[in-house]
Amino acid sequence: MTKFHILTLFPDMIEQGLSPSIIGRAARRGILCLHAVDIRDYTRDKHKKVDDYPYGGGAGMLMQAQPVYDAHRAVTEGRPVRTVYVTPQGMPFTQRMAEEFAKEEELVFLCGHYEGIDERVLEKIVTDQVSIGDYVLTGGELAAMVMIDAIARLIPGVLGNDSSAGEESFYNDLLEYPQYSRPEEWQGVRVPGVLLSGNHRQVAAWRLEQSRQRTADRRPDLYEKYQKKQCLIQRLSGEKRNNIHMMESLSRGRADILYTDFRGRDTAVLLYDRKAGICMMTALDRETGERMAELIPGDTRMLLVSEPFLRDILFKAGYALFGEFGQFLYTRKETLPVKHREIRTLSEGDIGYVSKWYGTEGPGLDDEYVRERISAGAMYGAFLEGRQVGFVGIHDEGSLGMLFVEESFRGRGIGASLEAWAVNCMLEKGWIPYGHVAEGNEASARLQERLGFYKAEKSFWWLEKVLAKDT
Ligand code: ADE
């Protein structure tokens, strides 16, 4: 459970500001914890004073170091907790920062008042200084609440509906399209006809075009980034089977481009999926491969590569082989028939079953991953008269996988139905389904082909970071 500690002189403001909101509701449901701490409780001054004049003169008062330090110590109890000082002198707060902070289990927000806080305590406890914009507020509380709201809504379960955190402003570098609700005509203005057509594909195309136009008009900086990604997708589409993982990461708005180099028809690319901590790479030659290896972010958990020489460079850079895979993609738009009737999205109560059959399977695939995938609504189970017999899922970087059917229930088309179900879910989101099948798993490879998947010519290697052993 993510914990937010807010060090403030106005704890009521935080409690009253957040408690009626969706974030407050999530706190009551035990999904997160909001802990407002009154810095004044930690003063050693008998008049409860927490401020004093600045040395060197100047207007106003400063918050003193000692009460802030003691409040921080009381909250963190020596744990190394990321501590954000909200200040107009900080780095501008962005969606990307919100995503990064949402990965933390515990965060401290320090709200300043008066003319600021004694620099010495900031140097001791603060890890990040962040501003919500180029304007000055009377204190940090409103800014902290803005940040907490943006971070907390990314925590699985907070919004209830898992798809709603994805498709909105700043997703995929485009601003959101305009929306309309009833009545169909209001003050003489009608809802655009396409939205009443019931044709999902046309609606999606219209929305995308509106998003593009809006972004080009209002945020040319974002639009340039979007166009850069579109150009790369276009280039990669020359070898769709080999590159579908990168095309999908880009078009689903998951990946940042850390490196590209084009030579003729060949492309070197390093993509980084921040949320999943995954890099995808393809290189022209050893030299570009080595250059790219230096750009891999430190918190990369796993890497997907499709050239043997790149794999070998990464072995030397401290990554270990997780496995060799074939890449399969489903390029048709038609949904697949699902013959088995009892299939549903898995929920918390199903974690035990999935972990039993999946969690034992290899390094890095422990309970935590299954738990996260289930709470993201990305796993589906097959049942026979109410008893679970198998499952399938969508991995955090977006590939289809984790297909499993208990041995005694195999050969009845349950696996095919599970996979068809997942394919249909992906198609509904406008994705091109793709997945990886371990080299040598002939039964699964045959199933992919039967369902209409194509296989990439290249082989793929998943690599994982080797964690330094404690000595
Ligand atoms: N405190 C006062 N103004 C602020 C701002 N713009 N951002 C963050 N904290 C603040």
CSV table of C-alpha atoms and ligand atoms in Angstrom, one decimal:
chain,number,residue,atom,x,y,z
A,1,MET,CA,0.0,0.0,0.0
A,2,THR,CA,1.5,3.4,-1.0
A,3,LYS,CA,1.9,5.8,1.9
A,4,PHE,CA,1.9,9.5,1.4
A,5,HIS,CA,3.2,11.5,4.4
A,6,ILE,CA,2.7,15.3,4.2
A,7,LEU,CA,4.7,17.5,6.5
A,8,THR,CA,2.8,20.7,6.9
A,9,LEU,CA,1.8,23.5,9.2
A,10,PHE,CA,-1.8,23.1,8.0
A,11,PRO,CA,-2.7,19.3,8.3
A,12,ASP,CA,-6.4,20.2,8.2
A,13,MET,CA,-6.0,21.7,4.8
A,14,ILE,CA,-4.6,18.4,3.5
A,15,GLU,CA,-7.2,16.2,5.3
A,16,GLN,CA,-10.1,18.3,4.3
A,17,GLY,CA,-8.9,18.9,0.8
A,18,LEU,CA,-8.3,15.3,0.0
A,19,SER,CA,-10.8,13.3,2.0
A,20,PRO,CA,-14.0,14.1,0.0
A,21,SER,CA,-12.1,13.2,-3.3
A,22,ILE,CA,-11.5,10.0,-5.1
A,23,ILE,CA,-8.1,9.9,-3.4
A,24,GLY,CA,-9.8,10.1,0.0
A,25,ARG,CA,-12.1,7.3,-0.9
A,26,ALA,CA,-9.1,5.2,-2.0
A,27,ALA,CA,-7.6,5.9,1.4
A,28,ARG,CA,-10.7,4.7,3.2
A,29,ARG,CA,-10.7,1.6,1.1
A,30,GLY,CA,-7.2,0.8,2.2
A,31,ILE,CA,-5.6,1.2,-1.3
A,32,LEU,CA,-3.3,4.0,-0.1
A,33,CYS,CA,-2.5,5.9,3.1
A,34,LEU,CA,-2.7,9.7,3.6
A,35,HIS,CA,-0.8,10.8,6.7
A,36,ALA,CA,-0.7,14.6,7.4
A,37,VAL,CA,1.9,15.5,10.0
A,38,ASP,CA,1.8,18.8,11.8
A,39,ILE,CA,5.4,20.2,11.8
A,40,ARG,CA,4.4,22.4,14.8
A,41,ASP,CA,4.1,19.2,17.0
A,42,TYR,CA,7.9,18.8,16.6
A,43,THR,CA,9.0,22.3,17.8
A,44,ARG,CA,11.0,22.5,21.0
A,45,ASP,CA,10.0,26.1,21.5
A,46,LYS,CA,7.6,26.6,24.4
A,47,HIS,CA,5.5,29.0,22.3
A,48,LYS,CA,5.3,26.4,19.5
A,49,LYS,CA,7.2,28.8,17.2
A,50,VAL,CA,8.5,27.2,14.0
A,51,ASP,CA,9.8,30.3,12.1
A,52,ASP,CA,12.5,33.0,12.5
A,53,TYR,CA,14.1,35.8,10.7
A,54,PRO,CA,16.5,35.0,7.8
A,55,TYR,CA,20.2,35.7,8.4
A,56,GLY,CA,21.4,38.5,6.2
A,57,GLY,CA,18.1,40.3,6.4
A,58,GLY,CA,15.2,40.4,3.9
A,59,ALA,CA,11.5,40.3,4.1
A,60,GLY,CA,9.5,37.6,5.9
A,61,MET,CA,10.2,34.6,8.0
A,62,LEU,CA,11.8,31.2,7.4
A,63,MET,CA,10.8,27.8,8.7
A,64,GLN,CA,13.5,26.6,11.0
A,65,ALA,CA,15.5,23.4,10.4
A,66,GLN,CA,14.9,21.5,13.7
A,67,PRO,CA,11.1,21.0,13.7
A,68,VAL,CA,11.1,20.0,10.0
A,69,TYR,CA,14.0,17.6,10.6
A,70,ASP,CA,12.4,16.0,13.7
A,71,ALA,CA,9.0,15.6,11.9
A,72,HIS,CA,10.8,13.9,9.0
A,73,ARG,CA,12.7,11.6,11.3
A,74,ALA,CA,9.5,10.7,13.2
A,75,VAL,CA,7.8,9.7,9.9
A,76,THR,CA,10.6,7.9,8.2
A,77,GLU,CA,12.2,6.2,11.2
A,78,GLY,CA,15.5,6.0,9.4
A,79,ARG,CA,14.1,4.4,6.2
A,80,PRO,CA,15.4,6.0,3.0
A,81,VAL,CA,12.1,7.5,1.8
A,82,ARG,CA,11.9,9.7,-1.3
A,83,THR,CA,11.2,13.2,0.0
A,84,VAL,CA,9.7,15.9,-2.2
A,85,TYR,CA,10.0,19.5,-1.3
A,86,VAL,CA,7.2,21.4,-3.1
A,87,THR,CA,8.6,24.8,-4.1
A,88,PRO,CA,8.4,27.2,-7.0
A,89,GLN,CA,12.2,26.7,-7.3
A,90,GLY,CA,11.8,23.0,-8.1
A,91,MET,CA,11.7,21.1,-11.4
A,92,PRO,CA,8.4,21.4,-13.2
A,93,PHE,CA,6.0,18.6,-12.3
A,94,THR,CA,4.9,16.4,-15.2
A,95,GLN,CA,2.9,13.3,-15.9
A,96,ARG,CA,6.2,11.4,-16.3
A,97,MET,CA,7.2,12.4,-12.8
A,98,ALA,CA,3.8,11.3,-11.5
A,99,GLU,CA,4.4,7.9,-13.1
A,100,GLU,CA,7.9,7.7,-11.5
A,101,PHE,CA,6.6,8.7,-8.1
A,102,ALA,CA,3.7,6.2,-8.4
A,103,LYS,CA,6.3,3.4,-8.3
A,104,GLU,CA,7.4,4.3,-4.8
A,105,GLU,CA,5.9,2.5,-1.8
A,106,GLU,CA,6.3,5.6,0.4
A,107,LEU,CA,6.7,9.3,-0.3
A,108,VAL,CA,7.1,12.3,1.9
A,109,PHE,CA,5.9,15.8,0.8
A,110,LEU,CA,7.4,18.8,2.6
A,111,CYS,CA,5.2,21.9,2.3
A,112,GLY,CA,6.9,25.2,2.9
A,113,HIS,CA,5.4,28.4,4.2
A,114,TYR,CA,6.5,32.0,4.8
A,115,GLU,CA,9.6,32.7,2.7
A,116,GLY,CA,10.9,29.1,2.6
A,117,ILE,CA,12.8,26.7,4.8
A,118,ASP,CA,16.3,26.8,6.2
A,119,GLU,CA,18.6,25.3,3.5
A,120,ARG,CA,20.5,23.0,5.8
A,121,VAL,CA,17.5,20.8,6.5
A,122,LEU,CA,16.6,20.7,2.8
A,123,GLU,CA,20.1,19.5,2.1
A,124,LYS,CA,19.7,16.7,4.7
A,125,ILE,CA,16.3,15.3,3.9
A,126,VAL,CA,15.1,16.3,0.5
A,127,THR,CA,15.6,14.1,-2.6
A,128,ASP,CA,13.4,16.0,-5.1
A,129,GLN,CA,12.4,19.6,-5.4
A,130,VAL,CA,9.3,20.0,-7.5
A,131,SER,CA,7.1,23.0,-8.6
A,132,ILE,CA,3.6,22.8,-10.1
A,133,GLY,CA,4.2,25.8,-12.3
A,134,ASP,CA,5.7,29.2,-12.8
A,135,TYR,CA,3.6,31.1,-10.2
A,136,VAL,CA,3.9,31.5,-6.5
A,137,LEU,CA,1.3,30.2,-4.0
A,138,THR,CA,1.1,31.1,-0.3
A,139,GLY,CA,2.2,27.7,0.7
A,140,GLY,CA,3.1,24.2,-0.5
A,141,GLU,CA,-0.2,22.4,0.5
A,142,LEU,CA,-2.2,23.0,-2.6
A,143,ALA,CA,0.9,22.1,-4.7
A,144,ALA,CA,1.4,18.9,-2.7
A,145,MET,CA,-2.3,18.0,-3.1
A,146,VAL,CA,-2.0,18.5,-6.9
A,147,MET,CA,0.9,16.1,-7.1
A,148,ILE,CA,-0.6,13.5,-4.7
A,149,ASP,CA,-3.8,13.6,-6.8
A,150,ALA,CA,-1.9,13.0,-10.1
A,151,ILE,CA,0.3,10.3,-8.5
A,152,ALA,CA,-2.4,8.4,-6.6
A,153,ARG,CA,-4.8,8.1,-9.6
A,154,LEU,CA,-2.1,6.0,-11.3
A,155,ILE,CA,-2.1,3.4,-8.5
A,156,PRO,CA,-4.0,0.3,-9.5
A,157,GLY,CA,-7.5,0.2,-8.0
A,158,VAL,CA,-7.7,3.9,-7.2
A,159,LEU,CA,-9.8,4.9,-10.2
A,160,GLY,CA,-11.8,1.7,-10.1
A,161,ASN,CA,-11.9,1.5,-13.9
A,162,ASP,CA,-8.5,0.5,-15.0
A,163,SER,CA,-8.7,1.7,-18.6
A,164,SER,CA,-9.5,5.3,-17.6
A,165,ALA,CA,-5.9,6.2,-16.6
A,166,GLY,CA,-4.7,5.5,-20.1
A,167,GLU,CA,-6.7,7.4,-22.6
A,168,GLU,CA,-6.6,11.0,-21.7
A,169,SER,CA,-4.4,14.1,-22.0
A,170,PHE,CA,-0.7,13.3,-22.2
A,171,TYR,CA,-1.3,9.7,-23.1
A,172,ASN,CA,0.6,8.9,-26.2
A,173,ASP,CA,1.8,12.6,-26.5
A,174,LEU,CA,-1.6,13.7,-27.7
A,175,LEU,CA,-4.2,15.8,-25.9
A,176,GLU,CA,-7.6,14.2,-25.4
A,177,TYR,CA,-10.3,14.6,-28.0
A,178,PRO,CA,-13.5,16.6,-27.3
A,179,GLN,CA,-16.3,14.7,-25.6
A,180,TYR,CA,-20.1,15.1,-25.7
A,181,SER,CA,-23.0,13.8,-23.6
A,182,ARG,CA,-26.8,14.1,-23.7
A,183,PRO,CA,-28.8,15.9,-25.1
A,184,GLU,CA,-28.0,15.3,-28.7
A,185,GLU,CA,-28.7,19.0,-29.5
A,186,TRP,CA,-28.0,21.8,-27.0
A,187,GLN,CA,-28.5,25.5,-27.7
A,188,GLY,CA,-28.6,24.7,-31.4
A,189,VAL,CA,-25.3,22.8,-31.4
A,190,ARG,CA,-25.5,19.1,-32.4
A,191,VAL,CA,-23.2,16.3,-31.3
A,192,PRO,CA,-20.8,15.3,-34.2
A,193,GLY,CA,-22.7,12.7,-36.2
A,194,VAL,CA,-19.9,10.1,-36.2
A,195,LEU,CA,-20.3,9.7,-32.4
A,196,LEU,CA,-23.9,8.6,-32.9
A,197,SER,CA,-23.0,6.1,-35.7
A,198,GLY,CA,-22.2,3.2,-33.5
A,199,ASN,CA,-19.2,2.4,-35.7
A,200,HIS,CA,-16.4,2.0,-33.3
A,201,ARG,CA,-13.7,2.1,-35.9
A,202,GLN,CA,-15.0,5.4,-37.3
A,203,VAL,CA,-15.4,6.9,-33.8
A,204,ALA,CA,-11.8,5.9,-33.0
A,205,ALA,CA,-10.5,7.4,-36.2
A,206,TRP,CA,-12.4,10.7,-35.6
A,207,ARG,CA,-11.1,10.9,-32.1
A,208,LEU,CA,-7.6,10.4,-33.1
A,209,GLU,CA,-7.8,13.1,-35.8
A,210,GLN,CA,-9.4,15.5,-33.3
A,211,SER,CA,-6.6,14.8,-30.8
A,212,ARG,CA,-4.0,15.4,-33.5
A,213,GLN,CA,-5.5,18.7,-34.5
A,214,ARG,CA,-5.9,19.9,-30.9
A,215,THR,CA,-2.3,19.0,-30.1
A,216,ALA,CA,-0.9,20.6,-33.2
A,217,ASP,CA,-2.9,23.9,-32.4
A,218,ARG,CA,-2.4,24.0,-28.7
A,219,ARG,CA,0.8,22.2,-27.9
A,220,PRO,CA,3.2,22.2,-30.9
A,221,ASP,CA,6.0,20.8,-28.6
A,222,LEU,CA,4.0,17.7,-27.8
A,223,TYR,CA,2.9,17.4,-31.5
A,224,GLU,CA,6.5,17.3,-32.6
A,225,LYS,CA,7.2,14.4,-30.2
A,226,TYR,CA,4.2,12.6,-31.5
A,227,GLN,CA,5.3,13.0,-35.1
A,228,LYS,CA,8.7,11.7,-34.3
A,229,LYS,CA,7.2,8.5,-33.0
A,230,GLN,CA,4.9,8.1,-35.9
A,231,CYS,CA,7.8,8.4,-38.3
A,232,LEU,CA,9.7,5.7,-36.4
A,233,ILE,CA,6.6,3.4,-36.4
A,234,GLN,CA,6.3,4.0,-40.2
A,235,ARG,CA,10.0,3.0,-40.7
A,236,LEU,CA,9.7,-0.1,-38.4
A,237,SER,CA,6.6,-1.2,-40.3
A,238,GLY,CA,8.9,-2.2,-43.3
A,239,GLU,CA,9.6,-5.3,-41.2
A,240,LYS,CA,6.4,-5.7,-39.3
A,241,ARG,CA,6.9,-9.2,-38.0
A,242,ASN,CA,10.3,-8.5,-36.6
A,243,ASN,CA,9.4,-5.1,-35.2
A,244,ILE,CA,5.8,-5.4,-34.0
A,245,HIS,CA,6.9,-5.3,-30.4
A,246,MET,CA,8.5,-1.9,-30.9
A,247,MET,CA,5.7,-0.5,-33.1
A,248,GLU,CA,3.1,-1.5,-30.5
A,249,SER,CA,5.1,-0.1,-27.6
A,250,LEU,CA,5.3,3.2,-29.5
A,251,SER,CA,1.7,3.4,-30.7
A,252,ARG,CA,0.3,2.4,-27.3
A,253,GLY,CA,2.2,5.3,-25.9
A,254,ARG,CA,4.4,3.1,-23.6
A,255,ALA,CA,7.9,3.8,-25.0
A,256,ASP,CA,10.3,6.6,-25.1
A,257,ILE,CA,12.8,6.7,-27.9
A,258,LEU,CA,16.3,6.8,-26.4
A,259,TYR,CA,18.3,6.2,-29.6
A,260,THR,CA,17.6,5.9,-33.3
A,261,ASP,CA,20.0,5.6,-36.2
A,262,PHE,CA,18.9,4.9,-39.8
A,263,ARG,CA,21.0,3.5,-42.6
A,264,GLY,CA,19.2,2.7,-45.8
A,265,ARG,CA,16.4,0.3,-44.8
A,266,ASP,CA,18.1,-0.7,-41.6
A,267,THR,CA,17.2,0.9,-38.3
A,268,ALA,CA,18.9,0.9,-34.9
A,269,VAL,CA,16.5,1.7,-32.1
A,270,LEU,CA,16.6,1.7,-28.3
A,271,LEU,CA,13.1,2.0,-26.7
A,272,TYR,CA,12.5,2.4,-23.0
A,273,ASP,CA,9.2,1.5,-21.4
A,274,ARG,CA,9.4,3.4,-18.1
A,275,LYS,CA,6.3,1.8,-16.5
A,276,ALA,CA,7.5,-1.7,-17.1
A,277,GLY,CA,11.2,-1.0,-16.7
A,278,ILE,CA,11.9,-2.7,-20.0
A,279,CYS,CA,14.1,-1.8,-23.0
A,280,MET,CA,13.6,-3.1,-26.5
A,281,MET,CA,16.6,-2.9,-28.9
A,282,THR,CA,17.6,-3.6,-32.4
A,283,ALA,CA,21.0,-2.6,-33.8
A,284,LEU,CA,22.8,-2.1,-37.1
A,285,ASP,CA,26.1,-3.4,-36.0
A,286,ARG,CA,28.4,-3.9,-33.0
A,287,GLU,CA,29.4,-0.3,-32.8
A,288,THR,CA,25.8,1.1,-32.6
A,289,GLY,CA,25.0,-1.8,-30.2
A,290,GLU,CA,27.7,-0.8,-27.8
A,291,ARG,CA,26.7,2.8,-28.0
A,292,MET,CA,23.1,1.9,-27.2
A,293,ALA,CA,24.1,-0.4,-24.3
A,294,GLU,CA,25.5,2.7,-22.6
A,295,LEU,CA,22.2,4.5,-22.8
A,296,ILE,CA,20.1,1.8,-21.1
A,297,PRO,CA,18.5,3.4,-18.0
A,298,GLY,CA,19.7,2.1,-14.6
A,299,ASP,CA,16.3,0.8,-13.5
A,300,THR,CA,15.8,-1.4,-16.5
A,301,ARG,CA,14.6,-4.8,-15.3
A,302,MET,CA,14.5,-6.7,-18.6
A,303,LEU,CA,15.5,-6.3,-22.2
A,304,LEU,CA,14.2,-7.7,-25.4
A,305,VAL,CA,16.7,-8.0,-28.3
A,306,SER,CA,16.7,-9.6,-31.7
A,307,GLU,CA,20.3,-9.8,-32.8
A,308,PRO,CA,22.8,-12.4,-31.4
A,309,PHE,CA,25.6,-9.8,-31.3
A,310,LEU,CA,23.4,-7.4,-29.3
A,311,ARG,CA,22.6,-10.2,-26.9
A,312,ASP,CA,26.3,-10.9,-26.4
A,313,ILE,CA,27.1,-7.2,-25.9
A,314,LEU,CA,24.5,-7.2,-23.1
A,315,PHE,CA,25.8,-10.4,-21.5
A,316,LYS,CA,29.1,-8.5,-21.1
A,317,ALA,CA,27.2,-5.5,-19.7
A,318,GLY,CA,25.8,-7.6,-16.9
A,319,TYR,CA,22.6,-9.0,-18.2
A,320,ALA,CA,21.7,-12.7,-18.1
A,321,LEU,CA,19.7,-14.8,-20.5
A,322,PHE,CA,16.1,-15.2,-19.5
A,323,GLY,CA,15.1,-17.2,-22.5
A,324,GLU,CA,15.0,-17.5,-26.3
A,325,PHE,CA,11.6,-16.9,-28.0
A,326,GLY,CA,9.8,-16.8,-31.3
A,327,GLN,CA,7.7,-13.7,-31.8
A,328,PHE,CA,4.1,-14.1,-33.1
A,329,LEU,CA,1.7,-11.5,-34.3
A,330,TYR,CA,-2.0,-11.3,-35.2
A,331,THR,CA,-2.5,-8.8,-38.0
A,332,ARG,CA,-6.2,-9.4,-38.7
A,333,LYS,CA,-8.9,-7.1,-37.5
A,334,GLU,CA,-11.5,-9.8,-37.0
A,335,THR,CA,-12.1,-11.1,-33.5
A,336,LEU,CA,-11.6,-14.8,-32.9
A,337,PRO,CA,-14.3,-17.3,-31.9
A,338,VAL,CA,-14.2,-18.2,-28.2
A,339,LYS,CA,-15.7,-21.7,-27.8
A,340,HIS,CA,-15.1,-22.3,-24.1
A,341,ARG,CA,-17.9,-20.5,-22.3
A,342,GLU,CA,-16.6,-20.0,-18.8
A,343,ILE,CA,-13.9,-17.3,-19.2
A,344,ARG,CA,-13.7,-14.1,-17.1
A,345,THR,CA,-11.3,-11.4,-16.0
A,346,LEU,CA,-9.4,-12.5,-12.9
A,347,SER,CA,-9.6,-10.6,-9.6
A,348,GLU,CA,-7.7,-10.6,-6.3
A,349,GLY,CA,-9.2,-13.9,-5.1
A,350,ASP,CA,-7.6,-15.7,-8.0
A,351,ILE,CA,-4.0,-14.7,-7.2
A,352,GLY,CA,-3.3,-17.9,-5.3
A,353,TYR,CA,-4.3,-20.1,-8.2
A,354,VAL,CA,-2.3,-18.2,-10.8
A,355,SER,CA,0.8,-17.9,-8.6
A,356,LYS,CA,0.7,-21.6,-7.9
A,357,TRP,CA,1.0,-22.4,-11.5
A,358,TYR,CA,3.0,-19.4,-12.7
A,359,GLY,CA,5.0,-18.0,-9.8
A,360,THR,CA,7.0,-21.2,-9.6
A,361,GLU,CA,8.1,-20.8,-13.2
A,362,GLY,CA,11.3,-18.8,-13.0
A,363,PRO,CA,13.3,-15.9,-11.7
A,364,GLY,CA,11.6,-12.5,-11.6
A,365,LEU,CA,8.2,-14.0,-12.0
A,366,ASP,CA,7.1,-14.1,-8.4
A,367,ASP,CA,3.8,-13.4,-6.7
A,368,GLU,CA,4.3,-9.7,-7.0
A,369,TYR,CA,4.1,-9.7,-10.8
A,370,VAL,CA,1.0,-11.9,-10.9
A,371,ARG,CA,-0.6,-9.7,-8.2
A,372,GLU,CA,0.1,-6.6,-10.3
A,373,ARG,CA,-1.1,-8.0,-13.5
A,374,ILE,CA,-4.4,-9.2,-11.9
A,375,SER,CA,-5.0,-5.9,-10.3
A,376,ALA,CA,-4.4,-4.2,-13.7
A,377,GLY,CA,-7.2,-6.3,-15.1
A,378,ALA,CA,-4.8,-8.0,-17.5
A,379,MET,CA,-5.4,-11.6,-16.7
A,380,TYR,CA,-8.2,-13.9,-17.7
A,381,GLY,CA,-9.2,-17.3,-16.3
A,382,ALA,CA,-10.9,-20.4,-17.8
A,383,PHE,CA,-13.3,-22.3,-15.5
A,384,LEU,CA,-15.1,-25.6,-15.7
A,385,GLU,CA,-18.2,-25.7,-13.6
A,386,GLY,CA,-16.8,-22.9,-11.4
A,387,ARG,CA,-13.4,-24.5,-10.9
A,388,GLN,CA,-10.5,-22.7,-12.4
A,389,VAL,CA,-8.5,-24.8,-14.9
A,390,GLY,CA,-6.3,-22.2,-16.7
A,391,PHE,CA,-5.4,-18.6,-17.4
A,392,VAL,CA,-3.8,-16.2,-19.9
A,393,GLY,CA,-2.6,-12.6,-19.5
A,394,ILE,CA,-1.2,-9.5,-21.1
A,395,HIS,CA,2.4,-8.8,-19.9
A,396,ASP,CA,3.2,-5.3,-18.5
A,397,GLU,CA,5.1,-4.3,-21.7
A,398,GLY,CA,2.0,-5.3,-23.7
A,399,SER,CA,2.7,-8.8,-25.2
A,400,LEU,CA,0.2,-11.6,-24.8
A,401,GLY,CA,1.4,-14.6,-22.7
A,402,MET,CA,1.3,-16.6,-19.5
A,403,LEU,CA,-1.0,-19.1,-21.2
A,404,PHE,CA,-1.6,-22.1,-19.0
A,405,VAL,CA,-4.1,-25.0,-18.9
A,406,GLU,CA,-3.9,-27.7,-16.3
A,407,GLU,CA,-2.6,-30.9,-17.8
A,408,SER,CA,-5.8,-33.0,-17.2
A,409,PHE,CA,-7.9,-30.4,-19.0
A,410,ARG,CA,-5.7,-30.0,-22.1
A,411,GLY,CA,-6.8,-31.1,-25.6
A,412,ARG,CA,-10.3,-29.6,-25.2
A,413,GLY,CA,-9.7,-26.3,-26.9
A,414,ILE,CA,-9.5,-24.4,-23.6
A,415,GLY,CA,-6.1,-22.9,-24.3
A,416,ALA,CA,-7.2,-21.7,-27.8
A,417,SER,CA,-10.3,-20.1,-26.2
A,418,LEU,CA,-8.3,-18.4,-23.6
A,419,GLU,CA,-5.9,-17.0,-26.1
A,420,ALA,CA,-8.7,-16.0,-28.4
A,421,TRP,CA,-10.3,-14.1,-25.5
A,422,ALA,CA,-7.1,-12.2,-24.8
A,423,VAL,CA,-6.7,-11.4,-28.5
A,424,ASN,CA,-10.2,-10.0,-28.7
A,425,CYS,CA,-9.6,-7.9,-25.6
A,426,MET,CA,-6.5,-6.5,-27.3
A,427,LEU,CA,-8.3,-5.8,-30.6
A,428,GLU,CA,-11.0,-3.9,-28.7
A,429,LYS,CA,-8.3,-1.5,-27.5
A,430,GLY,CA,-7.1,-1.0,-31.1
A,431,TRP,CA,-3.9,-3.0,-30.5
A,432,ILE,CA,-2.2,-5.5,-32.7
A,433,PRO,CA,-1.8,-8.6,-30.6
A,434,TYR,CA,1.7,-10.1,-30.4
A,435,GLY,CA,3.4,-12.5,-28.0
A,436,HIS,CA,6.5,-14.6,-27.4
A,437,VAL,CA,6.7,-18.4,-27.4
A,438,ALA,CA,9.7,-20.1,-25.8
A,439,GLU,CA,11.9,-21.8,-28.4
A,440,GLY,CA,11.1,-25.5,-28.5
A,441,ASN,CA,7.5,-25.1,-27.2
A,442,GLU,CA,6.1,-26.7,-30.4
A,443,ALA,CA,2.5,-27.1,-29.0
A,444,SER,CA,2.2,-23.4,-28.3
A,445,ALA,CA,3.8,-22.4,-31.7
A,446,ARG,CA,1.3,-24.6,-33.4
A,447,LEU,CA,-1.6,-23.0,-31.5
A,448,GLN,CA,-0.4,-19.6,-32.6
A,449,GLU,CA,-0.4,-20.6,-36.2
A,450,ARG,CA,-3.8,-22.3,-35.9
A,451,LEU,CA,-5.3,-19.0,-34.5
A,452,GLY,CA,-3.9,-17.1,-37.4
A,453,PHE,CA,-0.7,-15.6,-36.0
A,454,TYR,CA,2.4,-15.1,-38.1
A,455,LYS,CA,5.9,-15.8,-36.8
A,456,ALA,CA,8.8,-13.3,-37.1
A,457,GLU,CA,11.9,-14.4,-39.0
A,458,LYS,CA,14.2,-13.3,-36.3
A,459,SER,CA,14.7,-15.0,-32.9
A,460,PHE,CA,14.2,-13.0,-29.8
A,461,TRP,CA,16.0,-13.0,-26.5
A,462,TRP,CA,14.7,-11.7,-23.2
A,463,LEU,CA,17.5,-10.7,-20.9
A,464,GLU,CA,17.3,-9.8,-17.3
A,465,LYS,CA,19.4,-7.7,-15.0
A,466,VAL,CA,21.7,-9.7,-12.8
A,467,LEU,CA,21.3,-8.3,-9.3
A,468,ALA,CA,24.6,-8.0,-7.3
A,469,LYS,CA,24.6,-10.7,-4.6
A,470,ASP,CA,24.8,-9.6,-1.0
A,471,THR,CA,28.2,-10.5,0.4
B,1,ADE,N1,4.8,26.6,-3.2
B,1,ADE,C1,4.5,27.9,-3.6
B,1,ADE,N2,4.3,28.0,-4.9
B,1,ADE,C2,4.5,26.8,-5.4
B,1,ADE,C3,4.5,26.2,-6.7
B,1,ADE,N3,4.3,26.9,-7.8
B,1,ADE,N4,4.8,24.9,-6.9
B,1,ADE,C4,5.1,24.2,-5.8
B,1,ADE,N5,5.1,24.6,-4.5
B,1,ADE,C5,4.8,25.9,-4.3
